[in-house]
Coordinates of C-alpha atoms in Angstrom, one line a residue:
Chain A
X235 CA -18.8 15.9 3.2
X236 CA -18.0 19.4 2.3
X237 CA -15.7 19.8 5.4
X238 CA -14.0 16.2 4.7
X239 CA -13.3 17.5 0.9
X240 CA -11.6 20.6 2.1
X241 CA -9.7 19.0 4.8
X242 CA -8.3 16.3 2.4
X243 CA -7.4 19.7 0.2
X244 CA -5.6 20.6 3.1
X245 CA -3.8 17.3 3.7
X246 CA -2.5 17.2 0.1
X247 CA -1.4 20.9 0.2
X248 CA 0.7 20.2 3.9
X249 CA 2.3 16.9 2.0
X250 CA 3.6 19.2 -0.6
X251 CA 4.8 21.4 1.7
X252 CA 6.9 18.6 3.4
X253 CA 8.2 17.2 0.1
X254 CA 11.3 15.3 1.6
X255 CA 9.3 14.0 4.5
X256 CA 6.8 13.0 2.5
X257 CA 8.9 10.9 0.1
X258 CA 10.7 9.1 3.1
X259 CA 7.5 7.9 4.5
X260 CA 6.2 7.0 0.9
X261 CA 9.6 5.1 0.6
X262 CA 9.7 3.6 3.7
X263 CA 6.2 1.8 3.0
X264 CA 6.8 1.3 -0.8
X265 CA 9.4 -0.8 -0.1
X266 CA 7.2 -3.2 2.7
X267 CA 4.5 -3.0 0.0
X268 CA 7.1 -4.2 -2.7
X269 CA 7.9 -7.2 -0.9
X270 CA 4.2 -8.0 -0.2
X271 CA 3.7 -7.6 -4.0
X272 CA 6.5 -10.2 -5.1
X273 CA 5.3 -12.5 -2.4
X274 CA 1.9 -12.9 -3.1
X275 CA 2.7 -12.7 -7.0
X276 CA 5.3 -15.6 -6.4
X277 CA 3.4 -17.7 -4.2
X278 CA 0.1 -17.6 -7.0
X279 CA 3.0 -18.0 -9.6
X280 CA 4.0 -21.5 -7.5
X281 CA -0.1 -22.0 -7.4
X282 CA -0.1 -21.8 -10.8
X283 CA 2.7 -24.2 -11.6
X284 CA 1.7 -26.6 -9.5
X285 CA -1.7 -26.8 -11.0
X286 CA 0.0 -26.9 -14.2
X287 CA 2.3 -29.6 -13.7
X288 CA -0.6 -31.7 -12.0
X289 CA -2.7 -31.2 -15.2
X290 CA -0.1 -32.2 -17.2
X291 CA 0.8 -34.8 -15.2
X292 CA -2.8 -36.0 -14.6
X293 CA -4.5 -36.7 -11.6
X294 CA -5.7 -40.0 -12.8
X295 CA -1.7 -40.9 -13.6
X296 CA 1.0 -42.6 -11.5
X297 CA 4.6 -42.4 -12.6
X298 CA 6.7 -45.4 -11.8
X299 CA 10.5 -45.1 -11.8
X300 CA 12.9 -47.8 -11.5
X301 CA 15.5 -47.9 -8.1
X302 CA 13.9 -46.1 -5.2
X303 CA 14.1 -42.3 -6.0
X304 CA 14.7 -41.3 -2.6
X305 CA 18.1 -43.0 -1.9
X306 CA 19.1 -42.9 -5.4
X307 CA 20.3 -39.7 -7.6
X308 CA 19.4 -39.5 -11.4
X309 CA 21.3 -41.6 -13.2
X310 CA 22.5 -43.7 -10.6
X311 CA 19.1 -45.8 -10.4
X312 CA 19.0 -49.3 -11.2
X313 CA 16.8 -50.5 -14.0
X314 CA 14.3 -52.7 -12.5
X315 CA 11.3 -52.1 -14.7
X316 CA 10.8 -54.9 -17.5
X317 CA 8.6 -55.4 -20.2
X318 CA 7.4 -58.1 -18.6
X319 CA 6.3 -56.2 -15.7
X320 CA 4.5 -53.6 -18.0
X321 CA 2.5 -56.4 -19.5
X322 CA 1.3 -58.3 -16.3
X323 CA 0.4 -54.6 -15.2
X324 CA -1.8 -54.2 -18.6
X325 CA -3.3 -57.6 -18.1
X326 CA -4.1 -58.1 -13.9
X327 CA -4.1 -54.5 -12.3
X328 CA -7.5 -53.1 -11.9
X329 CA -8.7 -49.9 -13.3
X330 CA -5.5 -49.6 -15.2
X331 CA -6.3 -48.5 -18.7
X332 CA -2.9 -47.3 -20.1
X333 CA 0.5 -48.6 -19.5
X334 CA 3.4 -46.5 -21.5
X335 CA 6.9 -47.8 -20.9
X336 CA 9.5 -45.2 -21.2
X337 CA 13.3 -44.9 -22.0
X338 CA 15.4 -42.1 -22.6
X339 CA 18.8 -41.3 -24.2
X340 CA 20.4 -38.1 -23.0
X341 CA 22.8 -35.8 -25.0
X342 CA 22.1 -36.5 -28.4
X343 CA 22.3 -33.9 -31.0
X344 CA 19.9 -33.3 -33.7
X345 CA 20.5 -31.9 -37.1
X346 CA 18.3 -30.7 -39.8
X347 CA 17.4 -28.0 -42.1
X348 CA 21.0 -26.8 -42.0
X349 CA 20.8 -26.3 -38.5
X350 CA 21.7 -28.3 -35.1
X351 CA 21.2 -28.3 -31.8
X352 CA 22.1 -30.5 -28.7
X353 CA 19.1 -32.3 -27.1
X354 CA 19.1 -32.8 -23.4
X355 CA 17.2 -35.8 -23.7
X356 CA 15.0 -38.0 -26.1
X357 CA 12.3 -40.1 -24.9
X358 CA 11.4 -43.1 -25.9
X359 CA 7.5 -43.7 -25.5
X360 CA 4.7 -46.1 -26.5
X361 CA 1.8 -45.2 -28.7
X362 CA -0.3 -42.5 -28.0
X363 CA 2.4 -40.4 -25.9
X364 CA 0.8 -37.0 -26.5
X365 CA -3.0 -38.0 -25.2
X366 CA -1.5 -39.6 -22.4
X367 CA 0.4 -37.1 -21.1
X368 CA -2.2 -34.6 -21.8
X369 CA 0.3 -32.9 -24.0
X370 CA -1.7 -31.5 -27.2
X371 CA 0.2 -31.4 -30.6
X372 CA 0.3 -28.2 -32.4
X373 CA 0.1 -30.2 -35.8
X374 CA 0.6 -33.3 -36.9
X375 CA -0.1 -36.9 -35.5
X376 CA 0.7 -38.9 -32.5
X377 CA 2.9 -42.3 -32.4
X378 CA 0.7 -45.2 -33.4
X379 CA 0.8 -48.9 -32.1
X380 CA 2.1 -49.7 -35.1
X381 CA 4.9 -47.5 -35.4
X382 CA 6.1 -48.6 -32.1
X383 CA 5.7 -52.4 -33.0
X384 CA 8.0 -52.2 -35.9
X385 CA 10.4 -49.5 -34.5
X386 CA 9.7 -47.0 -37.1
X387 CA 12.4 -44.2 -37.6
X388 CA 9.3 -41.4 -36.6
X389 CA 9.0 -38.9 -33.8
X390 CA 7.6 -36.0 -32.4
X391 CA 9.6 -32.9 -32.0
X392 CA 9.3 -30.5 -29.1
X393 CA 8.8 -26.5 -29.8
X394 CA 12.1 -25.3 -28.9
X395 CA 13.9 -28.1 -31.6
X396 CA 11.0 -27.2 -33.8
X397 CA 11.7 -23.6 -33.7
X398 CA 15.6 -23.9 -33.4
X399 CA 15.8 -25.9 -36.7
X400 CA 12.8 -24.9 -38.8
X401 CA 12.2 -21.5 -37.6
X402 CA 8.3 -20.8 -38.3
X403 CA 7.5 -23.2 -40.7
X404 CA 6.4 -26.6 -40.5
X405 CA 8.4 -29.4 -39.2
X406 CA 5.9 -32.3 -40.0
X407 CA 7.1 -34.6 -42.8
X408 CA 10.8 -33.6 -42.5
X409 CA 13.4 -35.7 -41.6
X410 CA 16.2 -34.9 -39.2
X411 CA 19.2 -36.4 -38.1
X412 CA 19.4 -37.8 -34.6
X413 CA 23.0 -38.4 -34.3
X414 CA 23.7 -40.4 -37.0
X415 CA 19.7 -42.3 -37.4
X416 CA 17.6 -40.0 -39.9
X417 CA 13.9 -40.2 -38.4
X418 CA 10.9 -38.6 -39.8
X419 CA 8.9 -35.9 -37.8
X420 CA 5.1 -37.1 -37.8
X421 CA 4.0 -34.7 -35.0
X422 CA 5.0 -31.5 -33.5
X423 CA 4.5 -30.8 -29.5
X424 CA 2.4 -27.6 -28.3
X425 CA 4.2 -25.5 -26.3
X426 CA 4.1 -25.9 -22.7
X427 CA 6.8 -23.8 -20.7
X428 CA 8.2 -25.4 -18.0
X429 CA 11.1 -27.3 -17.0
X430 CA 11.3 -30.7 -15.3
X431 CA 14.6 -33.6 -15.3
X432 CA 17.1 -31.5 -16.8
X433 CA 16.3 -28.6 -19.0
X434 CA 13.0 -27.0 -20.6
X435 CA 10.3 -30.1 -21.3
X436 CA 9.9 -28.2 -24.5
X437 CA 13.6 -29.5 -25.5
X438 CA 12.5 -32.9 -26.1
X439 CA 12.1 -35.3 -29.3
X440 CA 9.9 -38.4 -28.6
X441 CA 10.3 -41.7 -30.5
X442 CA 9.0 -45.0 -30.2
X443 CA 10.4 -47.0 -27.3
X444 CA 11.1 -49.9 -29.7
X445 CA 13.4 -47.6 -32.3
X446 CA 15.5 -45.9 -29.2
X447 CA 16.4 -49.0 -28.0
X448 CA 17.3 -50.4 -31.2
X449 CA 18.9 -47.8 -32.6
X450 CA 20.9 -46.6 -29.9
X451 CA 22.1 -50.0 -28.3
X452 CA 20.1 -49.5 -25.2
X453 CA 19.2 -52.4 -23.0
X454 CA 15.9 -54.6 -24.3
X455 CA 14.4 -55.8 -21.0
X456 CA 14.6 -53.1 -19.0
X457 CA 13.3 -49.6 -18.9
X458 CA 13.5 -46.3 -17.0
X459 CA 10.4 -45.5 -16.1
X460 CA 6.4 -46.6 -16.7
X461 CA 3.4 -44.4 -17.0
X462 CA 0.3 -45.8 -15.9
X463 CA -3.4 -44.3 -16.4
X464 CA -6.3 -45.3 -14.4
X465 CA -10.5 -45.2 -14.7
X466 CA -12.0 -43.8 -11.3
X467 CA -9.3 -41.2 -10.4
X468 CA -11.1 -40.6 -6.9
X469 CA -9.8 -44.3 -5.9
X470 CA -6.1 -43.2 -6.7
X471 CA -4.1 -44.0 -3.4
X472 CA -5.8 -47.9 -4.0
X473 CA -4.8 -47.9 -7.1
X474 CA -1.4 -47.1 -5.9
X475 CA -1.0 -49.1 -3.5
X476 CA -2.4 -52.3 -5.9
X477 CA 0.1 -51.2 -8.3
X478 CA 2.8 -51.3 -5.6
X479 CA 1.8 -54.5 -4.0
X480 CA 1.7 -55.9 -7.9
X481 CA 5.4 -54.9 -8.7
X482 CA 6.7 -56.2 -5.2
X483 CA 5.5 -59.3 -5.9
X484 CA 6.4 -59.3 -9.5
X485 CA 10.2 -58.3 -8.4
X486 CA 9.8 -61.1 -5.4
X487 CA 10.5 -58.9 -2.7
X488 CA 10.2 -60.2 0.9
X489 CA 8.4 -58.6 3.4
X490 CA 10.7 -56.2 5.3
X491 CA 12.8 -55.3 1.9
X492 CA 12.6 -51.9 0.9
X493 CA 11.0 -51.1 -2.6
X494 CA 13.2 -51.4 -5.8
X495 CA 10.9 -48.7 -7.8
X496 CA 9.3 -45.5 -6.8
X497 CA 5.5 -44.4 -7.6
X498 CA 4.8 -40.8 -8.1
X499 CA 1.1 -39.8 -8.1
X500 CA -0.3 -36.4 -8.8
X501 CA -0.9 -35.9 -5.0
X502 CA 3.0 -36.7 -4.1
X503 CA 3.8 -34.0 -6.5
X504 CA 1.5 -31.4 -4.9
X505 CA 3.0 -32.0 -1.4
X506 CA 6.4 -32.1 -2.7
X507 CA 5.5 -28.2 -4.5
X508 CA 3.3 -27.2 -1.3
X509 CA 6.4 -27.8 1.0
X510 CA 8.5 -25.6 -1.3
X511 CA 5.7 -23.3 -1.3
X512 CA 5.6 -23.1 2.4
X513 CA 9.6 -22.4 2.6
X514 CA 8.8 -19.4 0.1
X515 CA 5.9 -17.7 2.0
X516 CA 7.5 -18.4 5.2
X517 CA 10.8 -16.6 3.9
X518 CA 8.9 -13.6 2.0
X519 CA 6.2 -13.4 4.2
X520 CA 8.9 -12.6 7.4
X521 CA 10.3 -10.1 5.0
X522 CA 7.4 -8.5 3.6
X523 CA 6.0 -7.9 7.4
X524 CA 9.2 -6.9 8.7
X525 CA 9.6 -4.0 6.0
X526 CA 5.9 -3.0 6.2
X527 CA 6.4 -2.5 9.9
X528 CA 9.6 -0.5 9.5
X529 CA 7.7 1.5 7.1
X530 CA 5.1 2.2 10.0
X531 CA 7.5 2.8 12.1
X532 CA 9.0 5.6 9.8
X533 CA 5.5 7.1 9.5
X534 CA 5.1 7.4 12.8
X535 CA 8.2 8.7 14.1
X536 CA 7.7 11.4 11.0
X537 CA 4.1 12.3 12.3
X538 CA 5.3 12.9 15.5
X539 CA 8.1 15.0 14.4
X540 CA 5.4 16.6 12.3
X541 CA 2.8 17.1 15.1
X542 CA 5.3 18.8 17.0
X543 CA 6.7 21.1 14.1
X544 CA 3.3 22.2 13.2
X545 CA 2.2 22.7 16.5
X546 CA 1.4 26.8 15.9
X547 CA -0.5 25.3 12.4
X548 CA -2.8 22.8 14.7
X549 CA -2.9 26.0 17.2
X550 CA -3.9 28.4 14.4
X551 CA -6.9 26.1 12.9
X552 CA -8.5 25.1 16.5
X553 CA -8.2 29.0 17.1
X554 CA -10.2 29.6 13.4
X555 CA -12.7 27.4 14.5
X556 CA -11.4 23.7 13.7
X557 CA -13.1 21.0 15.8
X558 CA -11.1 18.0 17.1
X559 CA -12.6 15.9 14.3
X560 CA -10.9 18.1 11.5
X561 CA -7.5 17.9 13.0
X562 CA -7.5 13.9 13.7
X563 CA -9.2 13.6 10.0
X564 CA -6.6 15.9 8.4
X565 CA -3.5 13.8 9.7
X566 CA -5.2 10.7 9.1
X567 CA -5.6 11.6 5.6
X568 CA -2.1 12.5 5.3
X569 CA -1.3 9.3 6.7
X570 CA -3.2 7.5 4.4
X571 CA -2.6 9.7 1.1
X572 CA 0.9 9.0 1.8
X573 CA 0.8 5.1 2.3
X574 CA -1.3 5.0 -0.4
X575 CA 1.1 6.2 -2.5
X576 CA 3.8 4.1 -1.0
X577 CA 1.6 1.3 -2.3
X578 CA 1.5 2.4 -5.6
X579 CA 4.9 2.8 -6.0
X580 CA 5.6 -0.7 -3.8
X581 CA 3.3 -2.6 -6.5
X582 CA 5.4 -0.4 -9.3
X583 CA 8.8 -1.5 -7.8
X584 CA 7.5 -5.1 -7.0
X585 CA 6.0 -5.7 -10.4
X586 CA 9.3 -4.3 -11.8
X587 CA 11.4 -6.8 -9.6
X588 CA 9.1 -9.5 -10.2
X589 CA 9.0 -9.4 -13.9
X590 CA 13.1 -9.4 -13.8
X591 CA 12.8 -12.3 -11.8
X592 CA 10.9 -14.1 -14.1
X593 CA 12.4 -13.0 -17.0
X594 CA 15.7 -14.2 -15.4
X595 CA 13.8 -17.6 -14.7
X596 CA 14.4 -17.4 -11.2
X597 CA 10.9 -17.4 -10.1
X598 CA 7.3 -17.4 -11.6
X599 CA 5.0 -14.8 -10.6
X600 CA 1.7 -14.1 -11.4
X601 CA -0.5 -10.8 -10.8
X602 CA -4.0 -10.1 -9.9
X603 CA -5.9 -7.5 -8.5
X604 CA -5.7 -9.5 -5.2
X605 CA -2.4 -8.1 -5.2
X606 CA -3.7 -4.9 -6.1
X607 CA -6.2 -4.8 -3.2
X608 CA -4.1 -6.6 -0.7
X609 CA -1.5 -3.9 -0.8
X610 CA -3.6 -1.2 -0.8
X611 CA -5.3 -2.6 2.2
X612 CA -1.8 -3.5 4.0
X613 CA -0.9 0.1 3.3
X614 CA -4.0 1.8 4.5
X615 CA -3.7 -0.3 7.5
X616 CA -0.1 0.7 8.2
X617 CA -1.6 4.4 7.7
X618 CA -4.3 4.2 10.2
X619 CA -2.7 2.0 12.8
X620 CA 0.9 4.0 12.8
X621 CA -1.1 7.5 11.9
X622 CA -3.8 7.4 14.7
X623 CA -1.8 8.1 17.6
X624 CA 0.1 11.3 16.6
X625 CA -3.3 12.3 14.6
X626 CA -4.9 12.0 18.1
X627 CA -2.1 14.1 20.0
X628 CA -2.7 16.5 17.5
X629 CA -6.6 16.7 17.7
X630 CA -6.4 16.9 21.7
X631 CA -3.9 19.6 21.6
X632 CA -4.8 23.0 23.6
X633 CA -5.2 25.9 21.3
X634 CA -3.5 28.3 23.6
X635 CA -0.5 25.7 24.2
X636 CA 0.1 25.0 20.7
X637 CA -0.5 28.6 19.5
X638 CA 2.6 29.2 22.4
X639 CA 4.7 27.2 20.5
Chain B
X996 CA -28.8 51.6 25.6
X997 CA -28.3 48.5 23.2
X998 CA -27.9 45.1 25.1
X999 CA -24.2 44.1 25.6
X1000 CA -22.5 41.9 22.9
X1001 CA -19.9 40.4 25.8
X1002 CA -20.9 40.4 29.4
X1003 CA -18.6 39.4 32.1
X1004 CA -19.4 39.2 35.8
X1005 CA -17.4 38.2 38.5
X1006 CA -15.2 36.0 36.5
X1007 CA -11.9 34.4 37.9
X1008 CA -9.4 32.3 36.5
X1009 CA -6.9 30.3 38.6
X1010 CA -3.8 28.0 37.2
X1011 CA -2.4 25.3 39.4
X1012 CA 1.3 25.5 39.5
X1013 CA 2.3 22.3 41.4
X1014 CA 0.4 22.2 44.4
X1015 CA -0.3 26.2 44.3
X1016 CA -3.3 27.9 43.0
X1017 CA -2.4 31.2 41.0
X1018 CA -5.5 33.7 41.0
X1019 CA -4.6 35.2 37.6
X1020 CA -8.1 37.1 37.1
X1021 CA -9.8 38.4 39.8
X1022 CA -13.4 39.1 39.8
X1023 CA -13.7 40.9 36.6
X1024 CA -17.2 42.3 35.2
X1025 CA -17.0 43.7 32.2
X1026 CA -19.5 44.8 29.4
X1027 CA -18.6 45.5 25.6
X1028 CA -21.6 46.4 23.2
X1029 CA -21.7 45.9 19.7
X1030 CA -19.3 48.0 17.6
X1031 CA -16.7 49.4 20.5
X1032 CA -13.4 49.8 20.0
X1033 CA -11.9 48.8 23.1
X1034 CA -8.3 48.5 24.0
X1035 CA -7.0 46.2 27.0
X1036 CA -3.8 47.7 28.1
X1037 CA -1.7 46.4 30.6
X1038 CA 1.9 45.1 31.3
X1039 CA 2.9 41.6 30.8
X1040 CA 1.8 39.5 34.1
X1041 CA -1.0 41.9 34.3
X1042 CA -3.9 38.7 33.2
X1043 CA -4.4 40.5 29.8
X1044 CA -3.5 38.0 27.6
X1045 CA -5.6 35.4 29.9
X1046 CA -8.5 37.8 29.4
X1047 CA -8.1 37.7 26.2
X1048 CA -8.2 33.9 25.9
X1049 CA -11.4 34.1 27.6
X1050 CA -12.9 36.6 25.5
X1051 CA -11.8 34.5 22.3
X1052 CA -13.5 31.5 23.7
X1053 CA -10.0 30.1 23.7
X1054 CA -10.4 29.5 27.6
X1055 CA -12.8 28.9 30.0
X1056 CA -13.3 31.0 33.3
X1057 CA -13.2 29.1 36.4
X1058 CA -15.9 31.2 37.9
X1059 CA -18.2 33.6 37.2
X1060 CA -20.7 34.3 34.1
X1061 CA -19.6 34.7 30.6
X1062 CA -22.5 35.8 28.0
X1063 CA -22.2 36.5 24.5
X1064 CA -24.8 37.7 22.7
X1065 CA -26.9 37.1 26.0
X1066 CA -25.8 33.1 25.7
X1067 CA -23.8 31.6 29.0
X1068 CA -20.3 30.3 27.0
X1069 CA -19.1 29.1 30.3
X1070 CA -20.0 25.6 30.0
X1071 CA -19.8 24.9 26.0
X1072 CA -17.4 22.1 25.4
X1073 CA -14.1 22.4 23.0
X1074 CA -16.0 21.7 19.7
X1075 CA -19.2 24.1 20.2
X1076 CA -16.4 26.8 21.3
X1077 CA -14.9 26.2 18.4
X1078 CA -17.7 26.6 16.1
X1079 CA -18.7 29.6 17.7
X1080 CA -15.3 31.1 17.3
X1081 CA -15.4 30.5 14.1
X1082 CA -18.5 32.2 13.3
X1083 CA -18.3 34.9 15.8
X1084 CA -14.6 36.0 16.3
X1085 CA -11.9 37.2 13.9
X1086 CA -8.1 36.7 15.3
X1087 CA -5.3 38.8 14.7
X1088 CA -2.0 37.7 16.1
X1089 CA 1.4 39.4 17.3
X1090 CA 3.8 37.2 15.0
X1091 CA 0.9 37.0 12.1
X1092 CA 0.5 32.7 12.0
X1093 CA 0.0 32.8 8.2
X1094 CA 0.7 29.3 7.1
X1095 CA 4.2 29.4 5.6
X1096 CA 3.6 26.8 2.8
X1097 CA -0.2 28.3 1.7
X1098 CA -0.7 31.4 -0.4
X1099 CA -2.4 34.8 0.9
X1100 CA -5.2 33.5 -0.7
X1101 CA -5.2 30.3 0.8
X1102 CA -4.4 32.0 4.0
X1103 CA -7.4 34.1 4.2
X1104 CA -9.4 31.2 3.0
X1105 CA -8.6 29.1 6.1
X1106 CA -11.0 29.7 8.8
X1107 CA -14.0 30.0 5.9
X1108 CA -13.1 26.3 5.3
X1109 CA -14.4 25.2 8.5
X1110 CA -17.4 27.0 7.9
X1111 CA -20.5 25.8 5.7
X1112 CA -20.0 28.5 3.7
X1113 CA -19.8 27.5 0.0
X1114 CA -16.1 27.3 -1.6
X1115 CA -17.2 30.1 -4.5
X1116 CA -18.5 32.6 -2.0
X1117 CA -15.6 32.0 0.3
X1118 CA -12.8 33.0 -2.7
X1119 CA -14.8 35.8 -3.5
X1120 CA -15.2 37.5 -0.5
X1121 CA -10.9 36.4 0.2
X1122 CA -10.6 38.5 -2.8
X1123 CA -12.6 41.2 -2.1
X1124 CA -11.0 41.6 1.3
X1125 CA -7.4 41.1 0.3
X1126 CA -8.2 44.2 -2.5
X1127 CA -9.5 45.8 0.6
X1128 CA -6.5 45.5 2.9
X1129 CA -4.6 46.6 -0.5
X1130 CA -3.1 43.3 -1.1
X1131 CA -5.1 42.5 -4.3
X1132 CA -2.2 42.5 -6.6
X1133 CA -0.4 39.8 -4.4
X1134 CA -3.3 37.2 -3.9
X1135 CA -1.0 34.3 -4.8
X1136 CA 2.0 35.2 -3.0
X1137 CA 3.6 33.2 -0.1
X1138 CA 4.1 34.7 3.4
X1139 CA 7.9 34.7 2.8
X1140 CA 7.5 37.0 0.2
X1141 CA 5.4 39.4 1.7
X1142 CA 6.7 42.6 4.3
X1143 CA 5.6 42.3 7.7
X1144 CA 2.5 44.9 7.5
X1145 CA 1.5 42.9 4.2
X1146 CA 1.6 39.9 6.4
X1147 CA -0.4 41.5 9.2
X1148 CA -3.0 42.5 6.6
X1149 CA -3.2 39.3 5.5
X1150 CA -3.7 38.3 8.8
X1151 CA -6.5 41.1 8.9
X1152 CA -8.7 39.6 5.9
X1153 CA -8.2 36.4 7.0
X1154 CA -9.6 37.1 10.2
X1155 CA -13.0 38.9 8.4
X1156 CA -13.6 36.3 5.9
X1157 CA -16.3 34.7 7.9
X1158 CA -17.8 38.0 8.8
X1159 CA -17.5 38.2 12.8
X1160 CA -18.8 40.2 15.1
X1161 CA -15.9 40.3 16.8
X1162 CA -12.4 41.2 15.7
X1163 CA -10.0 40.2 18.7
X1164 CA -6.1 41.7 18.1
X1165 CA -3.2 40.6 20.5
X1166 CA -0.4 43.2 20.2
X1167 CA -0.9 43.3 16.3
X1168 CA 1.9 46.0 15.8
X1169 CA 4.2 44.5 18.2
X1170 CA 6.7 43.3 15.3
X1171 CA 6.3 46.1 13.0
X1172 CA 8.0 49.7 12.7
X1173 CA 6.1 52.7 13.3
X1174 CA 5.3 54.0 10.2
X1175 CA 3.8 50.1 9.5
X1176 CA 1.7 50.2 12.9
X1177 CA 0.0 53.5 12.2
X1178 CA -1.0 52.2 8.6
X1179 CA -2.5 49.1 10.4
X1180 CA -4.2 50.8 13.2
X1181 CA -6.0 53.2 11.1
X1182 CA -7.2 49.6 8.9
X1183 CA -8.3 48.4 12.2
X1184 CA -10.0 51.8 13.0
X1185 CA -11.8 52.0 9.3
X1186 CA -13.2 48.3 9.9
X1187 CA -14.5 49.3 13.6
X1188 CA -16.1 52.6 11.9
X1189 CA -17.7 49.9 9.3
X1190 CA -19.7 48.1 12.8
X1191 CA -17.4 45.5 13.8
X1192 CA -16.2 45.2 17.5
X1193 CA -12.8 45.7 18.1
X1194 CA -10.8 44.5 20.8
X1195 CA -7.4 45.4 21.2
X1196 CA -4.7 43.8 23.5
X1197 CA -1.3 45.6 23.6
X1198 CA 0.8 47.1 26.4
X1199 CA 1.4 50.3 23.9
X1200 CA -0.4 53.3 24.7
X1201 CA 0.1 54.9 21.3
X1202 CA -0.8 51.9 20.1
X1203 CA -4.3 51.9 21.8
X1204 CA -4.5 55.9 20.9
X1205 CA -7.3 55.0 18.1
X1206 CA -9.5 53.1 20.6
X1207 CA -12.4 54.6 21.9
X1208 CA -12.5 53.4 25.3
X1209 CA -9.5 51.7 27.2
X1210 CA -9.4 49.3 30.0
X1211 CA -6.1 49.1 32.1
X1212 CA -5.7 45.8 33.7
X1213 CA -3.4 45.3 36.8
X1214 CA -2.6 42.2 39.0
X1215 CA -5.8 40.6 37.6
X1216 CA -8.0 43.5 38.1
X1217 CA -9.5 46.1 35.8
X1218 CA -9.9 49.7 35.8
X1219 CA -11.4 52.0 33.5
X1220 CA -9.5 55.0 32.3
X1221 CA -8.6 57.2 29.2

């Protein structure tokens, strides 16, 4: 133990003596570790995102869109879901306990409290919107059956417009103008912090679907989307299949005809996210692996140089009584110190760059202890694998030959 | 008659060069007693370096017996020899061989770091030795900040750190001017008078003048003279 401590001190001194060379190795390994840090952080970020989306979406829910989403883009889809459909689903689909039709109106301006803001989307929904979407209210109350039935001029306000117009003051009870329609805010939705369907979902205002269609002259028979929640989420596959055949029946589709609607489940969203994540893992994984291996080669290269340049030091130490293992240990410790320093640098770089990506909203990332240990492990492994050969060469050197230079 | 510290009987050393066998040492027998100051003289190619390597446990004889303190060392493995070298032999080289990035003190400490002696004891001893060789005020100088003679003094202090029985000096004055050479040889004589066995390897008769016993090597054989 005493020996090992002394050898570690020697290794440290040697590294300090060859500063530039040490720096090259640290940078080489550091870049590799930085990419590793970013890949793990972004994959973790994607995972968390996926879980959040699924939780928000609800594992017990499906989302039905009018038109076929695989063949038509947003805004191009036909309106095929009618209020009759919604009513029939509510009455006859087994297991369904909540059926919420939705419509959306794009690009409205909201004014109030002296400010104004362009809203990407105003959502028309039925009663208990917040509950149906697992979206807690920061304050106020949810939309009620009564408000929906009589087309009340009330709304729920998202976090962004609430902040934009009212700052830190409570918006509940205040009246805002949606284009020219005055509506009263009854509740404020909690901050959600992710985007979907054109801009952040926190930029929304939600009002009764009846109010939206009546006041903005929208089609009264059809709506854009339908959200259905089921009991017993373990049978989601069956639920969604039942819903599909019911809708096909209601729409009078013949066998062989394509669906004129699309059913999204949490599973499908997860599948889509997994596909996206897979691409990310492969792309960044290759980058990280390549840069880590490059770092390893830089290390091995400079270590061979070191061993031949420090031949006399090795010969001297052997003459002075150093055993093989002590020489081996010194060079391995040197390699480990460098790669671990590289790991520290890499983690710093990776976190800095990751934070930048997050701030620029390019990537969502999550840092964890896992990254710390993974980086450290990878770096140590590089040090041992690429340092071993030169270190053994040093250890096996003949003292007389080494001293001759 | 005291027992021999080093006892060589019929030592030969053969090197293979291609398919040629070159016999560098030819049946050498030599006894060195504790406390001797011995000079090993010879021209280059006489085999004195090879003999020094064997005496210094850096090389093994091809044949013959080599006893150190009565113990046969010709069959020991590398690590065993390393340990024995560490305890019993202090080396002094022609070109000093100081580690360039380490201070004088750290250079002196080096052989001690491979021994079980505690660091505190080693530091104390290293400081004492540097004072002894007249460098008490330059302990933290790097080799590049010291003159040749001072560097060799550091090397001598280093050779003594583990309190070895034998001091093995290979052309210790080869890179020094004559005044400095005299100082270094006087220091070696002092060390010998305090009881250490000193073996000096040199081609230079005047350097060997302080030695009490001289051995001449020629063509792989020895003859005593002086």
